[in-house]
C-alpha cells in the first residue's frame, strides 16, 4: 500500500486562485445545512448511494447522499494499522480524543465510512470519514450531504420539564434497512425498555416503535425489556426478517411486516449463544451456496452461524441451563480475535476494526470464513 | 533555518487586524530565489491561530496539499508517519493558505511543513491555556442517594459537575463487597455509554440478567447485591473529564443492600400533603420508597381539571422518597390532578405499569406513555 495522502472535505480541494475575496475571508465549509448533526452514528447503507446515520442527541435519523469518488474501494487484502491514530491525526486531535462510533462499507463502491466523535465529551464534534483502498482518509461534510431527516416520534424528547431541559436521551444502538424501511434499535438512559422502530424511506414520519417480546432462553423468562444490541435484515422463507442479537446473546427472528406502529411483536428465539457476552456486530453472507451469519462478540469471539432454512427452527421456549447454548449451532472463528466492528465488503470478504495484540486498532479486510 | 517572530498590524484587509505573525525564513539552500518562501501563522485578535500561509509559494506541479502540510505535534508519536490535518488549501495571489477543517485547538501544538522543507512549529493560541482557571471536575451526586439500596436495584446515576469523557467509563468503576472483593459482572456494560445530553450524568445499569429472579445469570452469579450486606461503588479519580483531566478525587460510596422490591409503585398509595388554596404552598407527595431521580423530574406533574399543566418548581426530598411541587401562581380552590406517566419507575425498574419481574408475554398492555391520575383539591 502506498503512503496514504490526505484528501480534503467534499468541498473543493482547492478553490480557484483569487476566489477568496479579501473582504470575505474563507470559513471552513462545515455549516452548509440548517440541520446539523449533534451526534453521528451508527451508520447503515440503504438504497444505492444512500447512507443512513443516527443522530441520537437529536433523536433523528438522517439520510445522506454519499458523494461520488474516483478512488478505489477496499480490496480483499486491505489493511490499515493504527487507523484510529491516523484519523485522530487528520482531525488534529490526540488519540484519546477520538472515538470511533461505527463502521459501514458502501456495497456499491467498497469505500469505508467511519462515524467518529472528535473530542472527549458530549460536545465532541461528529465527523463522517471516508477511507479508500489506498488508506487515504477524507473528512466529509455530513450536514451538507443530508437529504432528509426523520424524527423518532416516540423517542425521549428534549421537551422541557416544568423547569429546564429533559435529561432523558435514547442512545441508538443499531440501524438497518430492509423492505423499504429504516429499522432503529435504541436504549434509553432512564426508563428501561426495548424498542425497535421502523421508518419508511423516503422519510415521511417515524412510526411509533413496536415493542418486542422474546423468549430469552438464557434468562429462563420471557424478556420484553432487554435491549437489542445489533441486528441485520435477512430473508427467511421469502419474507424480510430482522435477526436481532440481544444482550446475553439470544438470537431472535422478527418478521419486518409485523413491526407495525405500536404493535407488540413476539420474536422467535432461534439461538442462545451463551451469556456474559455482548454481541457487537453481525453480517450475513453466503459461502459454497449456504447462508451464514458472522457475529462479533465482546467475550466470545467471532461466531459463524449457519442460517439455512431458519423458518424451520423451532423457537426456544425452555430454559437453557448453565450458560449453555441451544438452537442454531455455531462455530467460533479462531483466528479472529479482538474484533470491535464488522461489516460486509463483498460476496467473499468482510471488513473489521480489530484490536491487535499490540493494542493497535486496524481496519482490515478479511476473507469470510 | 532560523525562526523569527514579529508583529504586524493590519497586513491584509479581510483578515482580522493586529494578527500576530510568526514566520520562518528559509535563509539557506535557496540562493537562487529572489524572495524566499516563508511560512506564517495568521491569528485572530485573541491570538488564536486560524490559518497557515506559505508566502510566495513556488509554482509547482505538485497539488496544493503537497506544497503545505500541517501536523498535530504529539508527545509520543512521530507525526511524520501520520496524516496531516484535513482542511482547505487556497491561493491568495502568490500565497498558499491552509485552513484546517476543524480549526486549531487551544493547548495544542502544530507543525507546518512546506514541500521545500520549511518547517514551523506553532501553538493553537498565543497565550498558554490557564489550566488552573478551569475548575476541575467532581462527582457531585450518586442516585439513589440514600444509604440503603434494594438488592434488586437496577439503575444508578452518577452526576458530575462538568462534562466527562465518553467511551472509557467502565474502566473506572468498581463494585466491591464488604470484604473489599471485586463483584464481577455487576454492571451491564454498554459500549455507547448512557449519558444525558450535557454529558454530565452517566446512567449505570446493574446487569438485568442478574437482577431478575430465575434467570441463569441470576442463579449462577446471584445478584450483585444481597440484602443485609454492605457494598462500595468505587469511582476512580483517574477517570478523565471532557478536557482529559482526572477528577479532583476518587469516590467510595458505601451502601447497605436491603430486601428486594418486586412491587410496582401505586399512585393511589402515595401520601399527599395538600397545600392551602390561595397560597403558593408546596404540595408534597411521599412515595414510601425511592423512585427514579431522573424520571421523577419529567414524568410526574400537576394538571388542572381541564388538563392544563400547572407551572411551578419540582424538588426531590428524602433521598427521592418524596416529590414536591411549588406553583408559580397561588393554588386555585378547584380540583387538580397529580399525573404520572406509567413508565415512571422506582429504582428497581418497577414501573407504574408493571413490576420489573412480570412476564408481559401474552398480556395485552396499553401503549407506552399512558397516564395515571390522582385527583386532589387544595385545602
XYZ file of C-alpha atoms in Angstrom:
748
model
C 0.000 0.000 0.000
C 1.384 3.376 -0.897
C 1.681 6.123 1.633
C -1.796 7.461 2.182
C -2.353 11.016 1.173
C -4.940 13.253 2.630
C -7.919 14.177 0.637
C -9.985 17.118 1.645
C -13.574 17.635 2.501
C -16.212 17.233 -0.123
C -15.792 20.900 -0.725
C -13.376 21.897 -3.453
C -9.900 20.651 -2.858
C -8.529 23.939 -3.943
C -10.664 26.906 -4.610
C -9.633 28.911 -7.618
C -6.835 31.374 -7.063
C -8.177 34.728 -6.072
C -11.609 33.351 -5.316
C -11.229 34.419 -1.743
C -12.222 37.997 -1.742
C -10.248 39.982 0.777
C -13.495 41.274 2.212
C -14.927 37.809 2.643
C -12.478 35.597 4.471
C -12.934 31.939 3.865
C -14.702 29.939 6.511
C -14.359 26.205 6.824
C -17.343 24.869 4.942
C -18.985 22.881 7.702
C -22.140 24.899 8.104
C -23.868 24.364 4.808
C -27.003 22.742 6.159
C -29.522 24.073 8.612
C -29.921 20.698 10.285
C -26.551 19.958 11.801
C -25.542 16.687 13.334
C -25.444 16.815 17.097
C -24.057 13.283 17.180
C -23.271 10.746 14.472
C -23.662 7.002 14.235
C -24.456 4.167 13.991
C -24.412 4.030 10.187
C -26.136 1.771 7.663
C -26.286 1.791 3.885
C -29.713 1.767 2.285
C -30.800 2.113 -1.315
C -27.991 2.835 -3.763
C -25.751 5.623 -2.549
C -27.877 6.463 0.495
C -26.233 6.254 3.883
C -28.421 6.325 6.976
C -26.879 7.882 10.054
C -28.335 8.017 13.526
C -28.214 11.268 15.452
C -29.011 10.096 18.981
C -28.731 13.522 20.546
C -31.234 14.969 18.098
C -33.379 11.791 18.282
C -33.329 11.712 14.499
C -32.226 9.501 11.644
C -30.637 11.233 8.673
C -30.339 10.042 5.097
C -27.167 11.148 3.337
C -26.295 11.038 -0.338
C -22.675 9.957 -0.355
C -20.557 11.905 -2.846
C -19.117 10.167 -5.869
C -15.473 9.210 -5.664
C -12.916 8.210 -8.197
C -10.929 6.408 -5.528
C -10.776 2.651 -5.479
C -12.578 0.794 -2.739
C -11.018 -1.538 -0.213
C -9.520 -4.656 -1.737
C -9.559 -8.092 -0.190
C -6.050 -7.618 1.210
C -6.668 -4.142 2.648
C -5.042 -3.365 6.000
C -4.626 -0.001 7.693
C -2.902 -0.437 11.050
C -3.334 2.384 13.529
C -6.467 3.586 11.797
C -7.614 5.436 14.930
C -4.282 7.243 15.245
C -4.417 8.190 11.581
C -7.961 9.509 11.872
C -7.062 11.439 15.036
C -4.047 12.958 13.302
C -6.092 14.028 10.279
C -8.641 15.659 12.573
C -5.935 17.321 14.636
C -6.629 15.669 17.976
C -4.810 13.353 20.333
C -5.689 9.685 20.001
C -7.594 9.730 23.306
C -9.853 12.456 21.963
C -11.109 10.363 19.056
C -13.926 7.860 19.433
C -14.970 5.584 16.589
C -18.720 5.085 16.755
C -19.430 2.878 13.758
C -18.121 1.456 10.517
C -20.093 0.941 7.317
C -18.934 -0.218 3.909
C -20.679 1.147 0.817
C -21.695 -2.038 -1.001
C -21.586 -0.180 -4.338
C -18.048 1.203 -4.062
C -16.359 -0.764 -1.215
C -15.324 2.541 0.339
C -15.288 2.507 4.152
C -17.233 5.092 6.147
C -16.498 5.788 9.788
C -18.665 7.782 12.151
C -16.332 9.319 14.704
C -16.510 11.820 17.532
C -13.745 14.447 17.600
C -13.357 15.318 21.248
C -13.779 13.596 24.577
C -17.119 14.713 25.930
C -20.746 15.138 24.943
C -19.842 18.198 22.877
C -17.447 16.220 20.682
C -17.784 17.134 17.022
C -19.443 14.407 14.956
C -17.417 13.688 11.837
C -18.031 11.371 8.914
C -14.815 9.959 7.489
C -14.310 8.009 4.296
C -11.362 5.718 3.727
C -10.454 4.421 0.299
C -8.436 1.467 -0.858
C -5.158 3.416 -0.598
C -5.840 4.180 3.061
C -6.488 7.857 2.342
C -8.763 9.482 4.876
C -11.314 12.024 3.741
C -13.497 14.120 6.043
C -16.958 14.520 4.582
C -19.452 17.234 5.412
C -22.305 15.130 6.802
C -24.547 18.163 7.226
C -24.233 19.180 3.600
C -24.765 15.620 2.380
C -28.022 15.199 4.299
C -31.038 14.805 2.013
C -33.618 14.024 4.661
C -34.166 13.610 8.375
C -36.784 11.697 10.322
C -37.564 12.293 13.974
C -38.057 9.301 16.219
C -41.566 10.204 17.203
C -41.753 8.354 20.496
C -38.151 8.853 21.467
C -37.489 10.661 24.713
C -37.752 14.235 23.657
C -35.986 17.372 24.625
C -39.276 18.760 25.833
C -38.551 20.812 28.864
C -39.980 19.647 32.140
C -41.524 22.182 34.470
C -38.131 23.879 34.543
C -35.349 23.340 32.101
C -34.450 20.666 29.609
C -35.064 16.970 29.581
C -32.188 14.809 30.682
C -33.660 11.692 29.092
C -31.873 10.537 26.000
C -32.007 7.457 23.909
C -28.807 6.004 22.562
C -29.370 4.403 19.187
C -27.532 1.103 19.318
C -28.010 -0.109 15.753
C -29.527 0.824 12.447
C -30.549 -1.215 9.398
C -32.526 -1.062 6.177
C -34.974 -3.719 4.980
C -38.145 -3.883 2.969
C -38.124 -0.138 2.288
C -37.805 0.719 5.958
C -35.086 2.035 8.186
C -35.047 -0.024 11.370
C -33.743 1.540 14.549
C -32.814 -0.093 17.858
C -32.235 2.039 20.891
C -31.754 2.143 24.620
C -32.840 4.875 26.994
C -30.705 6.392 29.726
C -33.755 6.457 32.007
C -36.726 4.093 31.709
C -35.804 0.505 30.923
C -37.347 -0.670 27.697
C -36.621 -2.365 24.420
C -37.939 -0.970 21.226
C -37.402 -1.397 17.503
C -38.730 1.389 15.347
C -39.411 1.354 11.639
C -39.345 4.411 9.421
C -40.461 4.046 5.800
C -37.950 5.511 3.371
C -38.186 8.051 1.745
C -38.974 9.652 5.068
C -42.413 10.857 5.898
C -42.973 10.412 9.605
C -41.431 7.997 12.035
C -43.791 5.359 13.285
C -44.116 4.586 16.963
C -41.906 1.691 17.874
C -43.130 -1.813 18.191
C -42.424 -3.454 21.489
C -40.593 -6.716 21.046
C -41.257 -9.705 23.231
C -38.821 -12.544 23.012
C -38.288 -15.721 24.916
C -34.877 -15.160 26.384
C -33.678 -18.718 26.909
C -30.566 -17.866 28.900
C -32.750 -15.973 31.288
C -35.432 -18.616 31.582
C -38.010 -15.894 31.277
C -39.857 -14.062 28.661
C -37.844 -10.929 28.192
C -39.584 -7.853 26.962
C -37.191 -5.198 28.030
C -33.760 -6.434 27.125
C -32.113 -4.076 24.678
C -31.289 -5.098 21.122
C -27.540 -4.835 20.662
C -27.173 -5.426 16.947
C -29.300 -6.772 14.141
C -29.410 -7.448 10.428
C -32.107 -7.774 7.823
C -32.385 -11.242 6.331
C -34.814 -13.059 4.062
C -36.405 -16.010 5.822
C -38.961 -18.106 3.966
C -39.180 -15.419 1.291
C -40.008 -12.659 3.761
C -37.906 -9.871 5.206
C -36.966 -10.543 8.826
C -34.882 -8.857 11.437
C -32.315 -11.119 13.055
C -31.674 -9.352 16.343
C -28.990 -10.114 18.919
C -29.802 -9.097 22.455
C -27.574 -8.707 25.468
C -26.781 -12.198 26.790
C -26.921 -13.188 23.109
C -30.207 -14.751 22.257
C -30.693 -14.525 18.511
C -34.256 -13.595 17.658
C -36.180 -13.657 14.395
C -38.742 -10.904 13.877
C -40.844 -10.513 10.713
C -40.436 -6.964 9.409
C -44.054 -6.734 8.312
C -45.177 -7.344 11.882
C -43.288 -4.285 13.084
C -46.428 -2.181 12.872
C -46.709 1.086 14.760
C -47.333 0.480 18.429
C -47.610 -3.276 17.883
C -46.365 -5.866 20.310
C -44.488 -8.461 18.364
C -43.422 -11.850 19.529
C -39.983 -12.626 18.227
C -38.839 -16.225 17.828
C -35.657 -17.067 19.678
C -33.663 -19.280 17.335
C -30.405 -19.486 19.254
C -28.846 -18.900 22.637
C -25.199 -18.144 22.125
C -24.178 -18.050 25.768
C -24.427 -15.447 28.485
C -21.896 -12.987 29.967
C -21.358 -11.823 26.462
C -22.278 -8.810 24.426
C -22.848 -9.069 20.684
C -21.170 -6.242 18.801
C -21.908 -6.551 15.097
C -23.411 -9.014 12.685
C -23.414 -9.624 8.924
C -24.929 -12.262 6.678
C -23.246 -13.868 3.689
C -23.201 -16.962 1.549
C -20.404 -19.471 1.273
C -20.478 -22.503 -1.002
C -24.124 -21.775 -1.672
C -25.074 -21.827 2.016
C -26.163 -18.794 4.049
C -24.328 -17.838 7.239
C -24.268 -15.129 9.864
C -20.995 -13.810 11.226
C -21.266 -12.185 14.630
C -18.580 -10.350 16.600
C -18.889 -10.533 20.390
C -17.389 -8.878 23.433
C -16.191 -12.039 25.145
C -16.972 -14.970 22.892
C -15.007 -14.018 19.806
C -16.433 -14.154 16.303
C -19.135 -16.731 15.654
C -20.056 -18.283 12.325
C -23.681 -19.361 12.407
C -25.369 -21.410 9.653
C -28.521 -19.581 8.572
C -30.077 -22.191 6.298
C -33.874 -22.553 6.409
C -34.301 -20.578 9.588
C -38.059 -20.803 9.211
C -37.816 -24.463 10.137
C -36.227 -23.821 13.511
C -38.494 -24.107 16.496
C -38.358 -21.189 18.842
C -36.573 -21.788 22.145
C -39.096 -21.761 24.928
C -37.313 -23.734 27.603
C -34.578 -22.545 29.773
C -31.003 -23.124 28.818
C -29.076 -24.131 31.919
C -25.521 -23.463 32.871
C -24.952 -20.637 30.459
C -25.086 -23.157 27.649
C -26.208 -22.768 24.101
C -29.228 -24.009 22.265
C -30.882 -23.660 18.910
C -28.716 -22.834 15.919
C -25.232 -24.278 16.221
C -22.243 -22.049 15.709
C -18.527 -22.307 15.392
C -16.047 -19.856 16.819
C -13.700 -18.364 14.241
C -10.406 -18.906 15.989
C -8.226 -16.506 14.041
C -10.496 -13.503 14.550
C -9.695 -12.069 17.956
C -10.263 -8.543 19.108
C -12.909 -7.631 16.530
C -14.743 -4.470 17.561
C -16.648 -3.650 14.380
C -17.679 -5.757 11.432
C -19.250 -5.133 8.032
C -19.510 -6.861 4.714
C -17.131 -5.819 1.919
C -18.251 -8.031 -0.959
C -19.546 -11.522 -1.512
C -16.425 -13.144 -0.161
C -14.873 -10.554 2.172
C -15.708 -8.636 5.282
C -14.087 -5.612 6.894
C -13.249 -5.480 10.592
C -11.992 -2.935 13.038
C -9.740 -5.173 15.059
C -7.561 -4.541 18.098
C -4.277 -6.386 17.713
C -2.179 -7.978 20.444
C -0.009 -4.831 20.290
C -3.036 -2.725 21.218
C -3.206 -1.088 17.804
C -6.529 -0.756 16.060
C -6.561 -1.817 12.423
C -9.092 -1.535 9.636
C -8.658 -4.798 7.826
C -10.347 -6.827 5.122
C -10.908 -10.484 5.933
C -11.899 -13.494 3.891
C -15.332 -14.570 5.080
C -14.897 -17.913 6.848
C 17.000 27.926 9.319
C 16.016 30.452 11.870
C 12.753 31.371 13.460
C 11.737 34.931 13.888
C 8.598 36.328 15.393
C 7.180 39.667 14.589
C 4.029 41.593 14.972
C 2.349 43.083 12.016
C -0.700 45.246 12.064
C -3.493 45.009 9.565
C -1.396 43.429 6.861
C -4.379 42.470 4.805
C -7.944 43.662 4.702
C -10.399 40.884 5.395
C -8.225 39.161 7.906
C -8.500 40.258 11.491
C -6.275 43.216 12.126
C -3.444 43.099 14.636
C -2.786 39.479 13.860
C 0.421 38.213 15.345
C 2.575 36.697 12.701
C 5.254 34.166 13.228
C 7.367 33.437 10.248
C 10.057 31.031 9.417
C 12.526 32.232 6.864
C 14.496 29.852 4.833
C 17.853 31.536 4.899
C 19.943 28.916 3.314
C 19.719 26.485 0.470
C 17.706 28.814 -1.730
C 20.236 31.162 -3.118
C 18.621 31.281 -6.500
C 15.383 32.669 -5.130
C 14.933 36.395 -5.115
C 12.281 36.333 -2.437
C 12.483 33.242 -0.342
C 9.309 31.493 0.642
C 8.248 31.830 4.224
C 5.631 30.346 6.463
C 3.383 32.462 8.615
C 0.606 31.767 11.027
C -2.383 34.067 10.882
C -4.133 34.663 14.147
C -7.284 36.459 15.175
C -7.407 39.320 17.647
C -7.473 36.870 20.549
C -4.300 35.234 19.321
C -5.973 32.037 18.114
C -4.394 30.543 15.012
C -6.775 30.340 12.096
C -4.653 29.744 9.001
C -1.146 28.959 7.851
C 0.189 30.906 4.889
C 3.033 29.885 2.631
C 4.268 33.164 1.191
C 5.285 33.282 -2.418
C 4.566 29.626 -2.922
C 6.837 28.389 -5.675
C 4.814 27.387 -8.693
C 4.946 23.667 -8.859
C 3.260 20.795 -10.499
C 2.528 19.427 -7.078
C -1.028 19.585 -5.769
C -1.559 22.334 -3.197
C -1.967 19.751 -0.479
C 1.573 18.589 -1.174
C 3.028 22.120 -1.051
C 1.951 22.751 2.526
C 1.039 20.292 5.242
C 0.197 20.907 8.865
C 0.553 18.226 11.506
C -0.528 17.948 15.112
C 2.527 17.717 17.364
C 2.032 14.959 19.910
C 4.281 13.816 22.669
C 4.632 10.164 21.833
C 4.111 9.800 18.133
C 6.160 10.693 15.135
C 3.811 12.994 13.318
C 5.540 12.417 10.030
C 4.221 8.893 9.922
C 0.696 10.143 10.380
C -1.525 12.156 8.051
C -1.619 15.952 8.213
C -4.716 17.860 9.276
C -7.607 17.930 6.845
C -8.512 21.373 5.618
C -8.843 23.675 2.677
C -5.925 24.938 0.599
C -6.420 28.027 -1.493
C -4.307 30.584 -3.295
C -4.417 34.246 -2.440
C -2.267 35.816 -5.054
C 1.101 34.088 -4.752
C 0.340 32.900 -1.244
C -0.936 29.441 -0.449
C -3.338 29.471 2.512
C -4.261 26.441 4.578
C -7.255 26.497 6.907
C -7.865 23.393 8.976
C -11.340 21.924 8.662
C -11.785 21.659 12.417
C -9.754 24.644 13.499
C -6.621 24.858 15.608
C -7.256 23.958 19.239
C -6.033 25.855 22.272
C -3.370 23.943 24.116
C -2.187 22.038 21.026
C 0.984 22.494 19.073
C 1.266 22.108 15.326
C 3.992 21.764 12.771
C 3.635 23.283 9.326
C 5.900 21.850 6.655
C 6.316 23.121 3.118
C 7.322 20.945 0.231
C 10.607 22.838 0.019
C 11.425 21.899 3.588
C 10.481 24.980 5.584
C 9.314 23.944 8.980
C 7.413 25.935 11.592
C 6.120 24.846 14.970
C 3.357 26.942 16.492
C 0.637 26.719 19.118
C -3.122 26.903 18.660
C -3.324 30.034 20.782
C -0.623 32.532 21.599
C -1.302 32.553 25.295
C -0.827 29.440 27.308
C -4.156 27.992 28.393
C -4.522 28.593 32.093
C -5.471 25.124 33.241
C -5.901 26.371 36.769
C -8.592 28.767 35.614
C -10.866 25.898 34.678
C -12.074 24.318 37.886
C -11.562 20.582 37.985
C -14.442 18.153 37.744
C -16.022 16.431 40.719
C -18.544 13.651 41.185
C -21.399 15.621 42.746
C -24.077 13.056 43.460
C -24.988 9.415 43.196
C -28.635 8.391 42.860
C -30.270 6.592 44.599
C -28.867 8.991 47.156
C -29.951 7.058 50.245
C -27.692 4.834 52.362
C -29.700 1.713 51.507
C -30.445 0.247 48.102
C -32.832 -2.667 47.455
C -30.808 -5.711 46.420
C -32.505 -5.684 43.022
C -31.631 -2.057 42.309
C -31.452 -1.630 38.535
C -30.226 1.852 37.776
C -27.688 4.233 39.296
C -26.966 7.783 38.175
C -23.581 9.443 38.560
C -23.858 13.222 38.398
C -20.668 15.153 37.641
C -20.001 18.872 37.968
C -18.853 19.170 34.354
C -18.918 17.115 31.146
C -16.937 13.893 31.279
C -15.073 11.964 28.621
C -17.150 9.330 26.871
C -16.049 5.822 25.975
C -13.999 4.563 28.929
C -16.436 4.701 31.853
C -16.306 1.032 32.834
C -12.545 1.155 33.312
C -13.052 3.475 36.255
C -15.974 1.862 38.074
C -15.753 -0.963 40.593
C -18.377 -2.687 42.709
C -16.925 -4.225 45.883
C -18.435 -6.281 48.669
C -17.932 -5.723 52.403
C -14.611 -7.599 52.306
C -13.370 -5.326 49.554
C -13.558 -8.092 46.962
C -14.487 -7.105 43.452
C -18.003 -8.277 42.471
C -17.522 -9.256 38.811
C -20.035 -8.683 36.012
C -22.051 -6.362 38.230
C -22.885 -3.813 35.555
C -24.333 -4.096 32.083
C -21.508 -2.645 30.051
C -22.898 -0.623 27.182
C -20.202 0.465 24.758
C -22.039 3.629 23.778
C -22.465 4.572 27.459
C -25.686 6.182 28.578
C -25.093 9.885 29.170
C -27.536 12.734 29.409
C -27.339 15.364 26.654
C -24.957 17.529 28.674
C -22.525 14.670 29.226
C -22.547 15.220 32.987
C -24.761 12.339 34.096
C -23.993 8.680 33.452
C -26.668 6.008 33.773
C -25.229 2.793 35.157
C -27.323 -0.368 34.925
C -26.823 -3.368 37.127
C -26.914 -6.375 34.782
C -30.638 -7.043 34.400
C -29.893 -10.741 33.931
C -28.504 -10.846 37.453
C -31.225 -8.665 38.867
C -34.145 -10.738 37.605
C -35.046 -13.860 39.598
C -34.998 -17.254 37.954
C -32.609 -16.243 35.228
C -29.425 -18.138 34.514
C -27.051 -15.234 35.283
C -29.034 -14.611 38.452
C -28.763 -18.241 39.524
C -25.154 -18.702 38.518
C -23.793 -15.490 39.942
C -26.556 -14.213 42.164
C -27.356 -10.579 42.332
C -24.565 -8.094 42.561
C -26.148 -7.086 45.888
C -27.515 -9.311 48.679
C -29.856 -7.981 51.326
C -28.108 -7.047 54.572
C -24.636 -6.818 53.030
C -22.561 -3.682 52.635
C -21.110 -2.663 49.290
C -18.987 0.095 47.877
C -19.183 1.744 44.495
C -15.680 2.958 43.647
C -15.185 5.745 41.165
C -11.560 6.100 40.134
C -10.083 9.601 40.227
C -8.193 8.828 37.010
C -11.428 8.914 35.024
C -10.808 11.827 32.624
C -13.302 14.607 32.169
C -14.109 16.112 28.795
C -10.879 18.125 28.970
C -8.880 14.969 29.586
C -8.126 15.889 33.192
C -8.622 13.490 36.104
C -11.327 14.005 38.681
C -10.489 16.054 41.760
C -10.800 12.918 43.860
C -11.906 9.332 43.704
C -15.137 8.368 45.419
C -16.015 5.410 47.582
C -19.783 5.339 48.014
C -20.868 2.776 50.589
C -24.418 1.476 50.783
C -26.237 -1.324 52.567
C -28.428 -3.619 50.499
C -31.945 -4.184 51.728
C -34.670 -6.656 50.802
C -35.724 -6.914 47.184
C -38.510 -4.694 45.929
C -40.754 -6.501 43.475
C -43.799 -4.272 43.572
C -44.960 -1.553 41.220
C -45.325 1.895 42.714
C -49.040 2.720 43.037
C -50.199 6.308 42.729
C -53.170 5.563 44.978
C -50.852 4.558 47.814
C -48.811 7.760 47.843
C -49.287 10.263 50.668
C -50.212 13.771 49.603
C -49.640 16.735 51.920
C -52.072 19.236 50.436
C -51.347 22.943 50.086
C -53.769 25.717 51.005
C -55.806 27.302 48.243
C -54.869 30.884 47.549
C -51.264 30.318 48.593
C -48.134 29.114 46.862
C -47.574 26.418 49.468
C -45.700 23.339 48.401
C -47.555 20.163 47.519
C -45.658 17.185 48.880
C -46.057 13.651 47.585
C -44.420 10.869 49.617
C -43.930 7.509 47.889
C -42.806 5.318 50.780
C -39.825 4.226 48.630
C -37.224 5.823 46.406
C -38.333 6.447 42.839
C -36.076 7.107 39.843
C -34.481 10.514 40.269
C -34.434 11.370 36.560
C -37.927 10.187 35.703
C -39.416 11.978 38.709
C -38.439 15.276 37.161
C -40.141 14.545 33.874
C -42.944 12.060 34.313
C -44.800 13.477 37.297
C -46.677 16.757 37.115
C -49.806 18.674 38.114
C -52.780 19.439 35.902
C -55.916 21.462 36.361
C -59.288 19.795 35.763
C -59.259 20.985 32.150
C -55.951 19.224 31.561
C -53.683 22.270 31.563
C -50.295 21.717 33.145
C -49.649 23.853 36.196
C -46.336 25.658 36.057
C -44.037 25.534 39.024
C -40.892 24.144 40.563
C -40.181 20.479 41.281
C -37.845 19.268 44.010
C -36.894 15.828 45.280
C -36.645 15.213 49.015
C -35.852 12.459 51.493
C -33.482 10.642 49.154
C -36.037 10.521 46.346
C -38.755 9.189 48.644
C -40.716 12.422 48.148
C -41.511 14.882 45.383
C -42.588 18.453 45.974
C -44.206 20.987 43.721
C -44.332 24.735 44.338
C -46.591 26.524 41.849
C -45.610 29.776 40.187
C -49.111 31.154 40.879
C -51.243 30.576 44.007
C -53.292 27.349 44.086
C -56.869 27.723 42.941
C -59.635 26.210 45.082
C -60.509 23.727 42.369
C -59.916 20.078 41.545
C -56.407 19.258 40.347
C -54.730 16.038 39.330
C -51.344 14.571 40.120
C -50.401 12.959 36.803
C -47.791 10.248 36.309
C -46.571 8.676 33.095
C -46.996 4.925 33.573
C -43.377 4.466 32.660
C -42.314 6.113 35.925
C -40.152 3.578 37.738
C -38.743 3.002 41.169
C -35.012 2.368 41.491
C -35.576 -1.338 40.744
C -37.191 -0.811 37.357
C -40.713 -1.480 38.648
C -42.908 0.930 36.720
C -46.425 2.059 37.469
C -47.404 -0.117 34.509
C -45.781 -3.351 35.625
C -43.222 -4.758 38.018
C -39.791 -5.423 36.515
C -40.209 -9.149 37.168
C -43.546 -9.630 35.449
C -43.693 -11.510 32.188
C -45.648 -9.499 29.746
C -45.848 -12.456 27.381
C -49.496 -12.987 26.481
C -50.612 -9.890 28.247
C -52.111 -7.025 26.335
C -50.698 -3.804 27.623
C -51.768 -0.254 26.942
C -49.443 1.728 24.736
C -46.398 3.215 26.336
C -46.888 6.701 27.634
C -50.326 6.048 29.184
C -51.036 8.215 32.201
C -52.215 7.571 35.749
C -54.008 10.371 37.540
C -54.946 11.069 41.113
C -57.311 13.887 41.953
C -56.835 16.306 44.798
C -58.053 19.748 45.762
C -56.039 22.318 47.686
C -57.408 22.858 51.188
